[in-house]
Amino acid sequence: MEDIRNWETTLNPKVSLVLSNKKDAFVLQRAANLNVQSLVFSPSQLREPGEVVQKALEKNNINLVILAGFLLKMPDHLVEQYDRRIINVHPSLLPKYGGKGMYGDKVHATVIAAGENESGITIHLVDHEYDNGTHLFQAKCPVIKEDTAQTLATRIHQLEKDHFPRVICEYIIKLRKESYL
């Protein structure tokens, strides 16, 4: 979140709201430290049109939704309302190792078990299917013979930190040029 906020000098984006379905998510503390409003919601409040999540997004005039560490499927009404404006980062080189249930260490363990020699991240738009939207960017890292899910995760997290804020900002520029934001 801090990395995205550092682009303010050129793009003037604003992190206006942090949402989580987990009341103990570390991002909520980060939001509080940065004086960013946050909201904890239940999965049913995400799924229902006109419920808490949709109301919070609309009340705060949110025009771009960024998902990081978010494991729930975005409901159709939000995918349609925020068409081309929901971005996710996935810890593999999609289309490999994506889909329902493929997240975090599960992805890394599966990559290692499959004998892959590389892994990476995919930053993509969210559509109606898990990990299926248009790819905005991919970055690779090696899978080392001695890797565990945790050691591979360390390299994957570094890729996310190195690339996610930049790709978001590049996409904001693209959407503004197209008058879509």
PDB file of C-alpha atoms in Angstrom:
ATOM      1  CA  MET A   1       0.000   0.000   0.000  1.00  0.00           C
ATOM      2  CA  GLU A   2       2.834   2.403   0.845  1.00  0.00           C
ATOM      3  CA  ASP A   3       4.471   1.744  -2.541  1.00  0.00           C
ATOM      4  CA  ILE A   4       1.297   2.683  -4.389  1.00  0.00           C
ATOM      5  CA  ARG A   5       0.944   5.843  -2.330  1.00  0.00           C
ATOM      6  CA  ASN A   6       4.520   6.890  -3.306  1.00  0.00           C
ATOM      7  CA  TRP A   7       3.352   7.380  -6.904  1.00  0.00           C
ATOM      8  CA  GLU A   8       1.157  10.286  -5.743  1.00  0.00           C
ATOM      9  CA  THR A   9       3.626  12.866  -7.023  1.00  0.00           C
ATOM     10  CA  THR A  10       3.004  11.843 -10.627  1.00  0.00           C
ATOM     11  CA  LEU A  11      -0.422  10.199 -10.740  1.00  0.00           C
ATOM     12  CA  ASN A  12      -2.155  11.511  -7.650  1.00  0.00           C
ATOM     13  CA  PRO A  13      -3.934   8.216  -6.917  1.00  0.00           C
ATOM     14  CA  LYS A  14      -5.539   7.871  -3.530  1.00  0.00           C
ATOM     15  CA  VAL A  15      -5.942   4.734  -1.467  1.00  0.00           C
ATOM     16  CA  SER A  16      -9.372   5.563  -0.082  1.00  0.00           C
ATOM     17  CA  LEU A  17     -10.595   2.318   1.386  1.00  0.00           C
ATOM     18  CA  VAL A  18      -9.224  -1.050   2.487  1.00  0.00           C
ATOM     19  CA  LEU A  19     -11.639  -3.976   2.618  1.00  0.00           C
ATOM     20  CA  SER A  20     -11.041  -7.379   4.164  1.00  0.00           C
ATOM     21  CA  ASN A  21     -13.118 -10.393   5.034  1.00  0.00           C
ATOM     22  CA  LYS A  22     -10.612 -11.262   7.788  1.00  0.00           C
ATOM     23  CA  LYS A  23     -10.736  -9.132  10.917  1.00  0.00           C
ATOM     24  CA  ASP A  24      -7.121  -9.969  11.796  1.00  0.00           C
ATOM     25  CA  ALA A  25      -5.641  -9.190   8.349  1.00  0.00           C
ATOM     26  CA  PHE A  26      -2.378  -7.246   8.658  1.00  0.00           C
ATOM     27  CA  VAL A  27      -3.500  -4.839   5.934  1.00  0.00           C
ATOM     28  CA  LEU A  28      -6.077  -3.430   8.353  1.00  0.00           C
ATOM     29  CA  GLN A  29      -3.302  -2.337  10.716  1.00  0.00           C
ATOM     30  CA  ARG A  30      -1.391  -0.847   7.779  1.00  0.00           C
ATOM     31  CA  ALA A  31      -4.496   1.075   6.779  1.00  0.00           C
ATOM     32  CA  ALA A  32      -4.929   2.395  10.317  1.00  0.00           C
ATOM     33  CA  ASN A  33      -1.270   3.474  10.433  1.00  0.00           C
ATOM     34  CA  LEU A  34      -1.780   5.411   7.186  1.00  0.00           C
ATOM     35  CA  ASN A  35      -5.150   6.869   8.242  1.00  0.00           C
ATOM     36  CA  VAL A  36      -6.964   4.979   5.493  1.00  0.00           C
ATOM     37  CA  GLN A  37     -10.550   3.944   6.176  1.00  0.00           C
ATOM     38  CA  SER A  38     -11.103   0.190   6.414  1.00  0.00           C
ATOM     39  CA  LEU A  39     -14.038  -2.167   6.578  1.00  0.00           C
ATOM     40  CA  VAL A  40     -14.328  -5.826   7.537  1.00  0.00           C
ATOM     41  CA  PHE A  41     -17.129  -7.717   5.819  1.00  0.00           C
ATOM     42  CA  SER A  42     -18.544 -11.224   5.620  1.00  0.00           C
ATOM     43  CA  PRO A  43     -18.520 -13.265   2.397  1.00  0.00           C
ATOM     44  CA  SER A  44     -22.306 -12.896   2.150  1.00  0.00           C
ATOM     45  CA  GLN A  45     -21.947  -9.105   2.311  1.00  0.00           C
ATOM     46  CA  LEU A  46     -19.619  -9.310  -0.694  1.00  0.00           C
ATOM     47  CA  ARG A  47     -21.955 -11.527  -2.738  1.00  0.00           C
ATOM     48  CA  GLU A  48     -25.167  -9.561  -2.280  1.00  0.00           C
ATOM     49  CA  PRO A  49     -25.796  -6.612  -4.631  1.00  0.00           C
ATOM     50  CA  GLY A  50     -26.468  -3.426  -2.708  1.00  0.00           C
ATOM     51  CA  GLU A  51     -24.963  -4.828   0.485  1.00  0.00           C
ATOM     52  CA  VAL A  52     -22.158  -3.473   2.662  1.00  0.00           C
ATOM     53  CA  VAL A  53     -19.260  -3.925   0.205  1.00  0.00           C
ATOM     54  CA  GLN A  54     -20.942  -2.395  -2.827  1.00  0.00           C
ATOM     55  CA  LYS A  55     -22.290   0.460  -0.703  1.00  0.00           C
ATOM     56  CA  ALA A  56     -18.825   1.165   0.746  1.00  0.00           C
ATOM     57  CA  LEU A  57     -17.225   1.200  -2.713  1.00  0.00           C
ATOM     58  CA  GLU A  58     -19.871   3.575  -4.028  1.00  0.00           C
ATOM     59  CA  LYS A  59     -19.880   5.822  -0.938  1.00  0.00           C
ATOM     60  CA  ASN A  60     -16.107   6.265  -1.223  1.00  0.00           C
ATOM     61  CA  ASN A  61     -16.211   6.845  -5.003  1.00  0.00           C
ATOM     62  CA  ILE A  62     -13.863   3.929  -5.634  1.00  0.00           C
ATOM     63  CA  ASN A  63     -13.007   3.668  -9.321  1.00  0.00           C
ATOM     64  CA  LEU A  64     -10.280   0.993  -9.218  1.00  0.00           C
ATOM     65  CA  VAL A  65     -10.232  -2.125  -7.031  1.00  0.00           C
ATOM     66  CA  ILE A  66      -6.893  -3.753  -6.204  1.00  0.00           C
ATOM     67  CA  LEU A  67      -6.863  -7.304  -4.821  1.00  0.00           C
ATOM     68  CA  ALA A  68      -3.855  -8.634  -2.914  1.00  0.00           C
ATOM     69  CA  GLY A  69      -4.110 -11.721  -0.760  1.00  0.00           C
ATOM     70  CA  PHE A  70      -7.844 -11.782  -1.393  1.00  0.00           C
ATOM     71  CA  LEU A  71      -9.149 -15.341  -1.727  1.00  0.00           C
ATOM     72  CA  LEU A  72     -12.862 -14.879  -2.376  1.00  0.00           C
ATOM     73  CA  LYS A  73     -14.309 -14.921  -5.868  1.00  0.00           C
ATOM     74  CA  MET A  74     -15.529 -11.497  -6.905  1.00  0.00           C
ATOM     75  CA  PRO A  75     -19.282 -11.621  -7.510  1.00  0.00           C
ATOM     76  CA  ASP A  76     -20.653 -10.952 -10.974  1.00  0.00           C
ATOM     77  CA  HIS A  77     -22.342  -7.676 -10.013  1.00  0.00           C
ATOM     78  CA  LEU A  78     -19.008  -6.156  -8.903  1.00  0.00           C
ATOM     79  CA  VAL A  79     -17.080  -7.571 -11.871  1.00  0.00           C
ATOM     80  CA  GLU A  80     -19.636  -5.920 -14.149  1.00  0.00           C
ATOM     81  CA  GLN A  81     -19.770  -2.654 -12.189  1.00  0.00           C
ATOM     82  CA  TYR A  82     -15.951  -2.422 -12.182  1.00  0.00           C
ATOM     83  CA  ASP A  83     -15.364  -3.843 -15.663  1.00  0.00           C
ATOM     84  CA  ARG A  84     -11.618  -3.631 -16.476  1.00  0.00           C
ATOM     85  CA  ARG A  85     -11.097  -1.935 -13.106  1.00  0.00           C
ATOM     86  CA  ILE A  86     -10.376  -4.850 -10.744  1.00  0.00           C
ATOM     87  CA  ILE A  87      -6.732  -5.941 -10.636  1.00  0.00           C
ATOM     88  CA  ASN A  88      -5.393  -9.057  -8.912  1.00  0.00           C
ATOM     89  CA  VAL A  89      -1.918 -10.452  -8.355  1.00  0.00           C
ATOM     90  CA  HIS A  90      -1.551 -14.245  -8.461  1.00  0.00           C
ATOM     91  CA  PRO A  91       1.569 -16.120  -7.269  1.00  0.00           C
ATOM     92  CA  SER A  92       2.149 -18.207 -10.401  1.00  0.00           C
ATOM     93  CA  LEU A  93       2.622 -17.844 -14.107  1.00  0.00           C
ATOM     94  CA  LEU A  94      -0.993 -18.175 -15.159  1.00  0.00           C
ATOM     95  CA  PRO A  95      -2.666 -20.065 -16.705  1.00  0.00           C
ATOM     96  CA  LYS A  96      -0.621 -22.646 -14.767  1.00  0.00           C
ATOM     97  CA  TYR A  97      -1.502 -23.188 -11.121  1.00  0.00           C
ATOM     98  CA  GLY A  98      -4.515 -20.917 -10.979  1.00  0.00           C
ATOM     99  CA  GLY A  99      -8.158 -21.403 -10.162  1.00  0.00           C
ATOM    100  CA  LYS A 100     -10.248 -22.081  -7.098  1.00  0.00           C
ATOM    101  CA  GLY A 101      -8.185 -23.215  -4.132  1.00  0.00           C
ATOM    102  CA  MET A 102      -4.853 -22.243  -5.694  1.00  0.00           C
ATOM    103  CA  TYR A 103      -3.310 -19.581  -3.480  1.00  0.00           C
ATOM    104  CA  GLY A 104      -0.243 -18.940  -1.343  1.00  0.00           C
ATOM    105  CA  ASP A 105       1.846 -21.908  -0.269  1.00  0.00           C
ATOM    106  CA  LYS A 106      -0.544 -24.313  -2.028  1.00  0.00           C
ATOM    107  CA  VAL A 107       0.549 -22.814  -5.347  1.00  0.00           C
ATOM    108  CA  HIS A 108       4.242 -22.905  -4.452  1.00  0.00           C
ATOM    109  CA  ALA A 109       4.116 -26.513  -3.200  1.00  0.00           C
ATOM    110  CA  THR A 110       2.316 -27.580  -6.377  1.00  0.00           C
ATOM    111  CA  VAL A 111       4.855 -25.788  -8.593  1.00  0.00           C
ATOM    112  CA  ILE A 112       7.724 -27.537  -6.780  1.00  0.00           C
ATOM    113  CA  ALA A 113       6.001 -30.952  -6.835  1.00  0.00           C
ATOM    114  CA  ALA A 114       5.443 -30.597 -10.588  1.00  0.00           C
ATOM    115  CA  GLY A 115       9.190 -30.143 -11.125  1.00  0.00           C
ATOM    116  CA  GLU A 116       8.886 -26.684 -12.659  1.00  0.00           C
ATOM    117  CA  ASN A 117      12.148 -24.799 -13.141  1.00  0.00           C
ATOM    118  CA  GLU A 118      10.507 -21.387 -12.911  1.00  0.00           C
ATOM    119  CA  SER A 119       7.563 -19.703 -11.271  1.00  0.00           C
ATOM    120  CA  GLY A 120       6.499 -16.110 -10.924  1.00  0.00           C
ATOM    121  CA  ILE A 121       3.611 -13.733 -10.635  1.00  0.00           C
ATOM    122  CA  THR A 122       0.764 -12.738 -12.887  1.00  0.00           C
ATOM    123  CA  ILE A 123      -0.933  -9.388 -12.505  1.00  0.00           C
ATOM    124  CA  HIS A 124      -4.287  -9.611 -14.241  1.00  0.00           C
ATOM    125  CA  LEU A 125      -7.727  -8.134 -14.574  1.00  0.00           C
ATOM    126  CA  VAL A 126     -10.505  -9.935 -12.753  1.00  0.00           C
ATOM    127  CA  ASP A 127     -13.362 -11.443 -14.713  1.00  0.00           C
ATOM    128  CA  HIS A 128     -16.126 -13.918 -13.870  1.00  0.00           C
ATOM    129  CA  GLU A 129     -13.749 -16.893 -13.416  1.00  0.00           C
ATOM    130  CA  TYR A 130     -10.914 -17.472 -10.948  1.00  0.00           C
ATOM    131  CA  ASP A 131      -7.542 -16.255 -12.295  1.00  0.00           C
ATOM    132  CA  ASN A 132      -8.843 -15.985 -15.840  1.00  0.00           C
ATOM    133  CA  GLY A 133      -8.793 -12.275 -16.714  1.00  0.00           C
ATOM    134  CA  THR A 134      -6.542 -10.455 -19.160  1.00  0.00           C
ATOM    135  CA  HIS A 135      -2.895 -10.545 -18.120  1.00  0.00           C
ATOM    136  CA  LEU A 136      -1.326  -7.141 -17.564  1.00  0.00           C
ATOM    137  CA  PHE A 137       2.125  -8.400 -16.578  1.00  0.00           C
ATOM    138  CA  GLN A 138       4.123 -11.483 -15.658  1.00  0.00           C
ATOM    139  CA  ALA A 139       7.507 -11.745 -13.943  1.00  0.00           C
ATOM    140  CA  LYS A 140       9.530 -14.919 -13.467  1.00  0.00           C
ATOM    141  CA  CYS A 141      11.908 -16.319 -10.890  1.00  0.00           C
ATOM    142  CA  PRO A 142      13.780 -19.623 -10.755  1.00  0.00           C
ATOM    143  CA  VAL A 143      12.598 -22.639  -8.817  1.00  0.00           C
ATOM    144  CA  ILE A 144      15.692 -24.011  -7.105  1.00  0.00           C
ATOM    145  CA  LYS A 145      16.176 -27.707  -6.433  1.00  0.00           C
ATOM    146  CA  GLU A 146      16.298 -27.138  -2.655  1.00  0.00           C
ATOM    147  CA  ASP A 147      13.206 -24.902  -2.590  1.00  0.00           C
ATOM    148  CA  THR A 148      10.386 -25.307  -0.126  1.00  0.00           C
ATOM    149  CA  ALA A 149       7.052 -23.566  -0.510  1.00  0.00           C
ATOM    150  CA  GLN A 150       8.309 -20.937   1.939  1.00  0.00           C
ATOM    151  CA  THR A 151      11.622 -20.220   0.173  1.00  0.00           C
ATOM    152  CA  LEU A 152       9.872 -19.932  -3.175  1.00  0.00           C
ATOM    153  CA  ALA A 153       7.250 -17.687  -1.554  1.00  0.00           C
ATOM    154  CA  THR A 154      10.015 -15.309  -0.457  1.00  0.00           C
ATOM    155  CA  ARG A 155      11.097 -14.779  -4.081  1.00  0.00           C
ATOM    156  CA  ILE A 156       7.486 -14.495  -5.244  1.00  0.00           C
ATOM    157  CA  HIS A 157       6.753 -11.841  -2.591  1.00  0.00           C
ATOM    158  CA  GLN A 158       9.771  -9.864  -3.769  1.00  0.00           C
ATOM    159  CA  LEU A 159       8.445  -9.961  -7.349  1.00  0.00           C
ATOM    160  CA  GLU A 160       5.093  -8.675  -6.098  1.00  0.00           C
ATOM    161  CA  LYS A 161       6.767  -5.854  -4.197  1.00  0.00           C
ATOM    162  CA  ASP A 162       8.992  -4.972  -7.169  1.00  0.00           C
ATOM    163  CA  HIS A 163       6.276  -4.969  -9.823  1.00  0.00           C
ATOM    164  CA  PHE A 164       2.716  -4.661  -8.476  1.00  0.00           C
ATOM    165  CA  PRO A 165       2.752  -0.912  -7.663  1.00  0.00           C
ATOM    166  CA  ARG A 166       4.368  -0.025 -11.002  1.00  0.00           C
ATOM    167  CA  VAL A 167       1.962  -2.154 -13.043  1.00  0.00           C
ATOM    168  CA  ILE A 168      -1.023  -0.651 -11.210  1.00  0.00           C
ATOM    169  CA  CYS A 169       0.215   2.853 -11.961  1.00  0.00           C
ATOM    170  CA  GLU A 170       0.921   2.029 -15.610  1.00  0.00           C
ATOM    171  CA  TYR A 171      -2.597   0.652 -15.883  1.00  0.00           C
ATOM    172  CA  ILE A 172      -4.052   3.802 -14.299  1.00  0.00           C
ATOM    173  CA  ILE A 173      -2.232   5.857 -16.941  1.00  0.00           C
ATOM    174  CA  LYS A 174      -3.647   3.600 -19.685  1.00  0.00           C
ATOM    175  CA  LEU A 175      -7.204   3.881 -18.349  1.00  0.00           C
ATOM    176  CA  ARG A 176      -6.917   7.654 -18.059  1.00  0.00           C
ATOM    177  CA  LYS A 177      -5.665   7.930 -21.651  1.00  0.00           C
ATOM    178  CA  GLU A 178      -8.693   5.895 -22.723  1.00  0.00           C
ATOM    179  CA  SER A 179     -10.931   8.118 -20.547  1.00  0.00           C
ATOM    180  CA  TYR A 180     -11.982   4.988 -18.678  1.00  0.00           C
ATOM    181  CA  LEU A 181     -11.067   6.435 -15.267  1.00  0.00           C
TER     182      LEU A 181
END
